[in-house]
């Protein structure tokens, strides 16, 4: 009799195990697919970019953008964009946005304006075909471990922005962050905008915590809200104004982040600060 009861318990115990493994399986499957598919797309994009521009050129971002736009459907992600009108600014500007994961590339490509490239850590150049496509797309690589090098590269970028009419996308948190809030901003983006005397356009991604949890190995379908905020002018500002500009930008982005992110009670998992 006891044996029969025990036998019945086996499938009951297996159900949570299966659920856990399928959740973990889906997480790794989607992550693997994302990386592998991006590498393949980059392989397709490389010859197209070389044919289009003959080498490293910000115009290649059009090719990259058009090839990346469909990837969200495979991952079950939707984007809701607001504030499009704020991107209708002529000439160069610096876009600043929060950075939660490599998935941010999908949102970035949803709204990427023409002649806009990014500032990224130099390690990205070694990411195989993706690294090469980043280089061909004109991405400016910085060494985060050497402040003086990074400052020099960004000062050079301020000049190039004006000479070649280029827009730059910077992640002022300086690293990926999924703690359910924004990290304090580093100053590079604000020095850059002031040196070039161009406006800043803040863009806020809502929290991914309701569908994507790296530590908990969860990757469900979900909607990402992208809010483009009004530009912040820097005309007439000097390096003395960097801290104030940085604080103002942080405050508007932080409020927008809290406003558009699903509430913590709706999101899964605890907040880990
Ligand atoms: C077709 C298919 C293809 C598919 C695949 C490809 C798809 C798409 C391709 C595109 C993908 C691109 C995605 C790219 C994402 C990459 C994201 C990243 O890599 S994030 C990491 C790199 N980014 C950053 O770090 C930017 C933000 N960081 C900064 O701005 C930092 O300030 C710094 C890196 C410039 C320096 O950092 P740090 O060494 O930590 O020093 P700080 O404490 O910030 O500053 C020290 C003092 O220096 C002053 N400062 C800073 N910058 C400048 C400057 N430019 N000029 C002058 N002075 C500067 C700062 O004010 C500090 O001084 P203080 O007196 O204390 O104020
Ligand atoms: C042969 C080498 C194989 C390497 C494979 C890696 C390839 C990555 C492939 C696909 C992902 C496509 C999106 C690429 C853009 C990702 C940018 C990114 O998110 O970089 C992380 C950086 O912001 C912050 O890094 P840290 O959290 O500070 O560290």
Coordinates of C-alpha atoms and ligand atoms in Angstrom, one line a residue:
X1 CA 0.0 0.0 0.0
X2 CA 2.7 2.5 1.0
X3 CA 4.6 1.6 -2.1
X4 CA 1.6 2.6 -4.3
X5 CA 1.3 6.0 -2.5
X6 CA 5.1 6.6 -2.9
X7 CA 4.8 5.8 -6.6
X8 CA 2.0 8.4 -7.0
X9 CA 4.3 11.0 -5.4
X10 CA 7.0 10.6 -8.0
X11 CA 5.2 12.4 -10.8
X12 CA 4.0 15.0 -8.2
X13 CA 7.6 15.7 -7.3
X14 CA 8.6 15.7 -11.0
X15 CA 6.2 18.5 -11.9
X16 CA 8.0 21.3 -10.1
X17 CA 11.3 19.9 -11.3
X18 CA 10.1 19.9 -14.9
X19 CA 8.7 23.4 -14.5
X20 CA 12.1 24.6 -13.1
X21 CA 14.0 22.9 -15.9
X22 CA 11.7 24.2 -18.6
X23 CA 12.1 27.8 -17.2
X24 CA 15.8 27.5 -17.1
X25 CA 15.8 25.7 -20.5
X26 CA 13.8 28.6 -22.1
X27 CA 16.2 31.1 -20.6
X28 CA 19.3 29.5 -22.0
X29 CA 17.6 28.7 -25.3
X30 CA 16.5 32.3 -25.8
X31 CA 19.9 33.7 -24.7
X32 CA 21.8 31.2 -27.0
X33 CA 19.5 31.9 -29.9
X34 CA 19.9 35.7 -29.4
X35 CA 23.7 35.6 -29.4
X36 CA 23.9 33.0 -32.2
X37 CA 21.4 34.9 -34.4
X38 CA 23.1 38.2 -33.9
X39 CA 26.4 36.7 -34.9
X40 CA 24.8 35.3 -38.1
X41 CA 23.1 38.6 -38.9
X42 CA 26.5 40.3 -38.4
X43 CA 28.0 37.9 -40.8
X44 CA 25.4 38.9 -43.4
X45 CA 25.8 42.6 -42.6
X46 CA 29.6 42.6 -43.0
X47 CA 29.8 42.3 -46.8
X48 CA 26.7 44.6 -47.2
X49 CA 28.4 47.3 -45.2
X50 CA 31.7 47.0 -47.1
X51 CA 29.8 47.1 -50.4
X52 CA 27.8 50.2 -49.2
X53 CA 30.5 52.3 -47.7
X54 CA 33.8 50.6 -48.4
X55 CA 34.7 50.3 -44.7
X56 CA 34.1 52.0 -41.3
X57 CA 31.2 54.5 -41.7
X58 CA 28.3 55.6 -39.5
X59 CA 26.0 55.1 -42.6
X60 CA 26.4 51.4 -42.0
X61 CA 24.2 51.7 -39.0
X62 CA 21.2 51.9 -41.5
X63 CA 22.1 48.4 -42.7
X64 CA 22.6 47.1 -39.1
X65 CA 19.3 48.7 -38.0
X66 CA 17.3 47.1 -40.8
X67 CA 18.7 43.7 -40.1
X68 CA 18.2 43.8 -36.3
X69 CA 14.6 45.1 -36.3
X70 CA 12.9 41.6 -36.6
X71 CA 14.8 39.9 -33.7
X72 CA 12.3 41.1 -31.1
X73 CA 9.6 38.9 -32.6
X74 CA 11.7 35.7 -32.0
X75 CA 12.2 36.6 -28.4
X76 CA 8.6 37.6 -27.7
X77 CA 9.4 41.2 -27.0
X78 CA 7.3 44.3 -27.9
X79 CA 8.3 47.9 -27.7
X80 CA 6.0 50.8 -26.9
X81 CA 7.7 54.1 -27.8
X82 CA 6.7 57.5 -26.7
X83 CA 8.2 61.0 -27.3
X84 CA 9.2 60.4 -31.0
X85 CA 8.9 64.2 -31.6
X86 CA 11.9 64.8 -29.3
X87 CA 14.2 63.0 -31.8
X88 CA 13.2 65.5 -34.6
X89 CA 16.1 67.7 -33.7
X90 CA 18.4 68.8 -36.5
X91 CA 22.2 68.2 -36.4
X92 CA 24.3 66.3 -33.8
X93 CA 23.3 65.5 -30.3
X94 CA 24.2 63.0 -27.6
X95 CA 21.6 60.4 -26.6
X96 CA 21.8 59.1 -23.1
X97 CA 20.0 56.0 -21.9
X98 CA 20.0 53.4 -19.1
X99 CA 21.6 50.1 -19.7
X100 CA 20.2 46.8 -18.4
X101 CA 21.3 44.1 -20.7
X102 CA 22.7 43.3 -24.2
X103 CA 19.0 43.2 -25.1
X104 CA 19.1 47.0 -25.0
X105 CA 20.5 46.8 -28.6
X106 CA 17.0 45.8 -29.8
X107 CA 15.3 48.9 -28.3
X108 CA 18.2 51.1 -29.5
X109 CA 17.7 49.8 -33.1
X110 CA 13.9 50.6 -32.8
X111 CA 14.5 54.3 -32.5
X112 CA 18.0 54.8 -33.8
X113 CA 18.1 58.1 -35.7
X114 CA 20.2 58.5 -38.9
X115 CA 23.9 59.2 -38.5
X116 CA 23.9 57.9 -34.9
X117 CA 26.5 55.5 -33.5
X118 CA 27.5 54.5 -30.0
X119 CA 30.3 54.7 -27.4
X120 CA 31.1 51.2 -26.2
X121 CA 33.8 49.4 -24.1
X122 CA 36.7 48.3 -26.2
X123 CA 36.3 44.6 -25.3
X124 CA 33.2 44.5 -27.6
X125 CA 35.5 44.6 -30.6
X126 CA 36.6 41.0 -29.8
X127 CA 33.1 39.7 -30.0
X128 CA 33.7 37.9 -33.3
X129 CA 31.4 39.0 -36.2
X130 CA 29.5 41.3 -33.8
X131 CA 32.7 43.1 -32.9
X132 CA 33.6 43.6 -36.6
X133 CA 30.1 45.0 -37.4
X134 CA 30.4 47.4 -34.4
X135 CA 33.7 48.6 -35.9
X136 CA 32.1 49.0 -39.3
X137 CA 29.2 50.9 -37.8
X138 CA 31.6 53.5 -36.5
X139 CA 31.2 52.7 -32.8
X140 CA 33.7 54.6 -30.7
X141 CA 35.6 52.2 -28.4
X142 CA 36.9 53.4 -25.0
X143 CA 39.1 51.8 -22.4
X144 CA 37.2 52.1 -19.2
X145 CA 40.2 51.0 -17.2
X146 CA 42.3 54.0 -18.3
X147 CA 40.4 57.2 -17.6
X148 CA 42.9 59.5 -19.4
X149 CA 42.6 57.3 -22.6
X150 CA 38.8 57.3 -22.4
X151 CA 38.7 61.1 -21.9
X152 CA 41.1 61.6 -24.9
X153 CA 38.9 59.4 -27.2
X154 CA 35.8 61.2 -26.1
X155 CA 37.3 64.6 -26.7
X156 CA 38.2 63.5 -30.2
X157 CA 34.7 62.2 -30.6
X158 CA 33.3 65.6 -29.7
X159 CA 35.3 67.1 -32.6
X160 CA 34.3 64.4 -35.1
X161 CA 30.6 64.8 -34.1
X162 CA 30.7 68.4 -35.3
X163 CA 32.9 67.8 -38.4
X164 CA 31.0 64.8 -39.7
X165 CA 27.5 65.7 -38.3
X166 CA 27.3 62.5 -36.2
X167 CA 25.1 61.7 -33.2
X168 CA 26.4 59.6 -30.4
X169 CA 24.5 57.2 -28.0
X170 CA 26.1 56.9 -24.6
X171 CA 25.2 54.7 -21.6
X172 CA 26.1 57.0 -18.7
X173 CA 25.8 54.3 -16.1
X174 CA 29.0 52.9 -17.7
X175 CA 27.9 49.3 -17.2
X176 CA 24.9 47.0 -17.4
X177 CA 22.7 47.2 -14.4
X178 CA 19.6 45.2 -13.5
X179 CA 19.0 46.2 -9.9
X180 CA 15.6 47.7 -10.6
X181 CA 16.9 51.2 -10.4
X182 CA 19.5 53.4 -12.2
X183 CA 23.2 53.5 -11.2
X184 CA 24.8 56.9 -10.5
X185 CA 25.8 58.5 -13.8
X186 CA 29.5 58.8 -14.9
X187 CA 30.4 62.2 -16.3
X188 CA 31.8 61.3 -19.8
X189 CA 28.5 61.9 -21.7
X190 CA 28.1 65.3 -20.2
X191 CA 31.6 66.4 -20.9
X192 CA 31.1 65.2 -24.5
X193 CA 27.9 67.2 -24.9
X194 CA 29.3 70.4 -23.4
X195 CA 32.6 70.1 -25.4
X196 CA 30.6 69.8 -28.6
X197 CA 28.0 72.3 -27.4
X198 CA 25.2 69.9 -28.6
X199 CA 22.0 69.0 -26.8
X200 CA 21.4 65.8 -24.8
X201 CA 18.4 63.7 -25.5
X202 CA 17.5 61.3 -22.7
X203 CA 15.9 58.0 -23.5
X204 CA 14.6 55.7 -20.8
X205 CA 14.0 51.9 -21.1
X206 CA 11.5 50.6 -18.6
X207 CA 12.7 47.9 -16.2
X208 CA 13.1 44.4 -17.7
X209 CA 12.4 42.8 -14.3
X210 CA 8.9 41.7 -15.1
X211 CA 10.1 39.4 -17.9
X212 CA 13.9 39.0 -17.7
X213 CA 15.8 38.0 -14.6
X214 CA 19.4 37.0 -15.2
X215 CA 20.1 35.5 -11.8
X216 CA 16.8 33.7 -11.6
X217 CA 17.2 32.4 -15.1
X218 CA 13.9 33.7 -16.3
X219 CA 13.2 35.1 -19.8
X220 CA 9.5 35.4 -20.6
X221 CA 7.7 37.5 -23.3
X222 CA 7.3 41.1 -22.4
X223 CA 6.7 44.7 -23.3
X224 CA 9.4 47.3 -23.0
X225 CA 8.4 50.9 -22.8
X226 CA 10.8 53.4 -24.4
X227 CA 10.4 57.0 -23.4
X228 CA 12.2 59.7 -25.4
X229 CA 12.4 62.8 -23.2
X230 CA 12.7 66.5 -24.3
X231 CA 16.3 67.6 -25.2
X232 CA 18.5 69.3 -22.6
X233 CA 20.4 72.2 -24.1
X234 CA 24.1 72.7 -23.4
X235 CA 24.8 75.9 -25.3
X236 CA 26.9 78.3 -23.3
X237 CA 27.6 75.7 -20.6
X238 CA 31.3 75.0 -19.5
X239 CA 33.1 72.2 -17.7
X240 CA 32.0 73.8 -14.4
X241 CA 28.4 72.9 -15.2
X242 CA 29.1 69.2 -15.8
X243 CA 28.0 68.1 -12.3
X244 CA 24.8 70.1 -12.4
X245 CA 23.9 68.9 -16.0
X246 CA 24.6 65.3 -14.9
X247 CA 22.3 65.7 -11.8
X248 CA 19.5 67.3 -13.8
X249 CA 19.7 64.5 -16.4
X250 CA 19.7 61.8 -13.8
X251 CA 16.7 63.3 -12.1
X252 CA 14.5 63.5 -15.2
X253 CA 15.5 60.0 -16.3
X254 CA 15.0 58.5 -12.8
X255 CA 11.5 59.9 -12.6
X256 CA 10.7 58.6 -16.1
X257 CA 12.1 55.2 -15.2
X258 CA 9.9 54.9 -12.1
X259 CA 6.9 56.2 -14.1
X260 CA 7.2 53.7 -17.0
X261 CA 8.5 50.6 -15.2
X262 CA 6.0 48.0 -14.0
X263 CA 5.6 48.2 -10.3
X264 CA 7.8 46.0 -8.1
X265 CA 4.7 44.0 -7.0
X266 CA 3.9 43.2 -10.6
X267 CA 7.5 42.1 -11.3
X268 CA 8.8 38.7 -10.3
X269 CA 11.5 38.3 -7.9
X270 CA 12.9 40.4 -5.1
X271 CA 14.7 43.7 -5.5
X272 CA 18.4 43.1 -4.9
X273 CA 20.2 46.3 -4.0
Ligands
LIG1 C1 23.5 43.2 -38.2 C2 23.5 42.5 -37.0 C3 24.5 42.9 -36.1 C4 24.1 42.5 -34.8 C5 25.0 42.8 -33.7 C6 25.4 44.2 -33.4 C7 24.3 45.0 -33.1 C8 24.4 46.2 -32.9 C9 25.6 46.9 -32.8 C10 25.5 48.0 -31.9 C11 25.6 47.6 -30.5 C12 26.2 48.6 -29.7 C13 25.8 48.5 -28.3 C14 26.8 49.2 -27.5 C15 26.6 49.0 -26.1 C16 27.8 49.1 -25.4 C17 27.6 49.6 -24.0 C18 28.8 49.8 -23.3 O1 29.8 49.3 -23.7 S1 28.6 50.6 -21.8 C19 30.3 50.8 -21.3 C20 31.0 51.8 -22.0 N1 30.5 53.1 -21.9 C21 30.8 54.0 -21.0 O2 31.5 53.7 -20.0 C22 30.2 55.4 -21.1 C23 30.0 56.0 -19.8 N2 31.2 56.2 -19.0 C24 31.8 57.5 -18.9 O3 31.3 58.4 -19.4 C25 33.0 57.6 -18.0 O4 33.0 58.8 -17.4 C26 34.4 57.4 -18.7 C27 34.5 56.0 -19.3 C28 34.7 58.4 -19.7 C29 35.5 57.5 -17.6 O5 35.2 56.7 -16.6 P1 36.0 56.5 -15.2 O6 37.4 56.1 -15.6 O7 35.3 55.6 -14.3 O8 36.1 58.0 -14.6 P2 35.0 58.9 -14.0 O9 35.0 58.7 -12.5 O10 33.7 58.9 -14.7 O11 35.7 60.3 -14.3 C30 36.9 60.7 -13.6 C31 37.1 62.2 -13.8 O12 37.2 62.6 -15.2 C32 36.2 63.5 -15.6 N3 35.8 63.1 -17.0 C33 35.1 62.1 -17.4 N4 35.0 62.1 -18.8 C34 35.6 63.2 -19.2 C35 35.8 63.8 -20.5 N5 35.3 63.2 -21.6 N6 36.5 64.9 -20.5 C36 37.0 65.5 -19.4 N7 36.9 65.0 -18.2 C37 36.2 63.9 -18.1 C38 35.1 63.3 -14.6 O13 34.3 64.5 -14.5 C39 35.8 63.0 -13.3 O14 36.3 64.2 -12.8 P3 35.6 64.8 -11.5 O15 36.4 65.9 -11.1 O16 35.5 63.7 -10.5 O17 34.2 65.3 -12.0
LIG2 C1 34.3 34.8 -30.8 C2 33.8 35.6 -29.6 C3 32.4 35.3 -29.2 C4 31.8 36.4 -28.4 C5 30.3 36.3 -28.3 C6 29.7 37.6 -27.8 C7 28.8 38.1 -28.9 C8 27.7 38.9 -28.4 C9 26.6 38.6 -29.4 C10 25.4 39.1 -29.5 C11 24.8 40.1 -28.7 C12 24.5 41.3 -29.6 C13 24.5 42.5 -28.9 C14 25.9 43.1 -28.8 C15 26.0 44.3 -28.0 C16 26.1 44.1 -26.6 C17 26.7 45.3 -25.9 C18 26.7 45.1 -24.4 O1 25.7 44.9 -23.8 O2 27.9 45.1 -23.9 C19 28.0 45.1 -22.5 C20 28.5 46.4 -22.0 O3 27.6 47.4 -22.4 C21 28.6 46.5 -20.5 O4 29.4 45.5 -20.1 P1 29.7 45.2 -18.5 O5 28.4 44.8 -17.9 O6 30.1 46.5 -17.9 O7 30.7 44.2 -18.6

